[in-house]
Amino acid sequence: ADAGLTDRDRAEIAEHEAMGLGPQGAPLFEKAAGLYAAAGDPGEALAARARGAYVRALACDPEGALAEVSGPYEEILALYAEEGTGLRQTASVLMARARVLMRPVHEADGPVDPRVLAAAEEAAREVLALVGGRTGEDVRLAARSAEARAMLAEVAA
C-alpha cells in the first residue's frame, strides 16, 4: 500500500488520520514524528510530537500533556535559533503548547488559578511574538496569530 510513498508522504498520511481520531490519534502523531525525522525534517517531527501532546490534553490529561510538549518546545526553540527549522514548524509547536496550557482554562467550572492564567497568557504572547507581522501570505501563520489573540481575549475575560 505504501509503494512509491516517501517517508514524508507516510508522515502526512499518518497525521491526517491522527487528526480525525481525537485523543486516540496520539500514537499516529508519534508515528508521523518518526517518519518526519526519517525524512530529514526535525522541525516537522517536533511539531507532530507537540500535536500528539495536545490531543493528550484533550483526553483530560493536561499535566501529562504539558510534560509531553515540554521536550518538543525546548528542542524547537533551539533548532529555530540555529536556523535548523522554519517559522511555520516553530509556530506549530508553540501553538500546541499554548493549547495545552489553555485546557485548564477551558475546563474550569469556576475561577481559574492566576498562575494557570498567567502561563496560558505567556504562551499565547509567545506565539504572537514569533509570528507577529510575519504572516504574509501564509494562511497557517495568520491562523496561529488569530488563535493566539483569541486565547488572550479568553484569558482576559
Short mmCIF file of C-alpha atoms in Angstrom, two decimals, residues 50-117:
data_model
loop_
_atom_site.label_atom_id
_atom_site.label_comp_id
_atom_site.label_asym_id
_atom_site.label_seq_id
_atom_site.Cartn_x
_atom_site.Cartn_y
_atom_site.Cartn_z
CA ALA A 50 3.57 18.57 20.00
CA ARG A 51 0.27 17.92 18.23
CA GLY A 52 0.23 14.49 19.88
CA ALA A 53 0.68 16.16 23.26
CA TYR A 54 -2.26 18.44 22.56
CA VAL A 55 -4.58 15.54 21.78
CA ARG A 56 -3.43 14.02 25.06
CA ALA A 57 -4.60 17.22 26.77
CA LEU A 58 -7.98 16.72 25.11
CA ALA A 59 -8.12 13.32 26.81
CA CYS A 60 -8.23 15.15 30.15
CA ASP A 61 -4.55 14.71 30.96
CA PRO A 62 -3.29 18.32 30.83
CA GLU A 63 -0.42 17.67 33.24
CA GLY A 64 0.84 14.72 31.21
CA ALA A 65 0.36 16.71 28.02
CA LEU A 66 2.34 19.65 29.39
CA ALA A 67 5.20 17.33 30.31
CA GLU A 68 4.97 15.75 26.86
CA VAL A 69 5.03 19.07 24.97
CA SER A 70 7.92 20.48 27.03
CA GLY A 71 10.57 18.45 25.18
CA PRO A 72 9.49 19.45 21.66
CA TYR A 73 9.06 23.05 22.88
CA GLU A 74 12.63 23.31 24.18
CA GLU A 75 14.02 21.46 21.15
CA ILE A 76 12.18 23.57 18.56
CA LEU A 77 13.36 26.83 20.14
CA ALA A 78 16.96 25.63 19.96
CA LEU A 79 16.52 24.30 16.41
CA TYR A 80 14.89 27.55 15.25
CA ALA A 81 17.67 29.61 16.86
CA GLU A 82 20.20 27.56 14.85
CA GLU A 83 18.09 28.04 11.68
CA GLY A 84 17.51 24.27 11.62
CA THR A 85 13.76 24.62 11.10
CA GLY A 86 11.28 27.13 9.81
CA LEU A 87 8.88 29.63 11.28
CA ARG A 88 5.82 27.50 10.47
CA GLN A 89 7.10 24.42 12.33
CA THR A 90 8.18 26.52 15.30
CA ALA A 91 4.82 28.29 15.42
CA SER A 92 3.08 24.91 15.31
CA VAL A 93 4.93 23.68 18.40
CA LEU A 94 4.40 26.95 20.27
CA MET A 95 0.69 26.87 19.44
CA ALA A 96 0.34 23.25 20.56
CA ARG A 97 1.93 24.24 23.88
CA ALA A 98 -0.39 27.24 24.21
CA ARG A 99 -3.39 24.99 23.51
CA VAL A 100 -2.23 22.55 26.19
CA LEU A 101 -1.89 25.43 28.67
CA MET A 102 -5.38 26.69 27.75
CA ARG A 103 -7.08 23.34 28.51
CA PRO A 104 -7.42 24.01 32.27
CA VAL A 105 -8.92 27.42 31.42
CA HIS A 106 -11.47 25.78 29.09
CA GLU A 107 -12.31 23.05 31.58
CA ALA A 108 -12.71 25.29 34.64
CA ASP A 109 -16.15 25.50 36.22
CA GLY A 110 -15.24 28.47 38.36
CA PRO A 111 -12.33 30.82 38.94
CA VAL A 112 -9.05 29.74 37.38
CA ASP A 113 -5.78 29.79 39.34
CA PRO A 114 -3.97 33.03 38.42
CA ARG A 115 -0.77 31.05 37.75
CA VAL A 116 -2.63 28.92 35.19
CA LEU A 117 -3.97 32.06 33.50
#
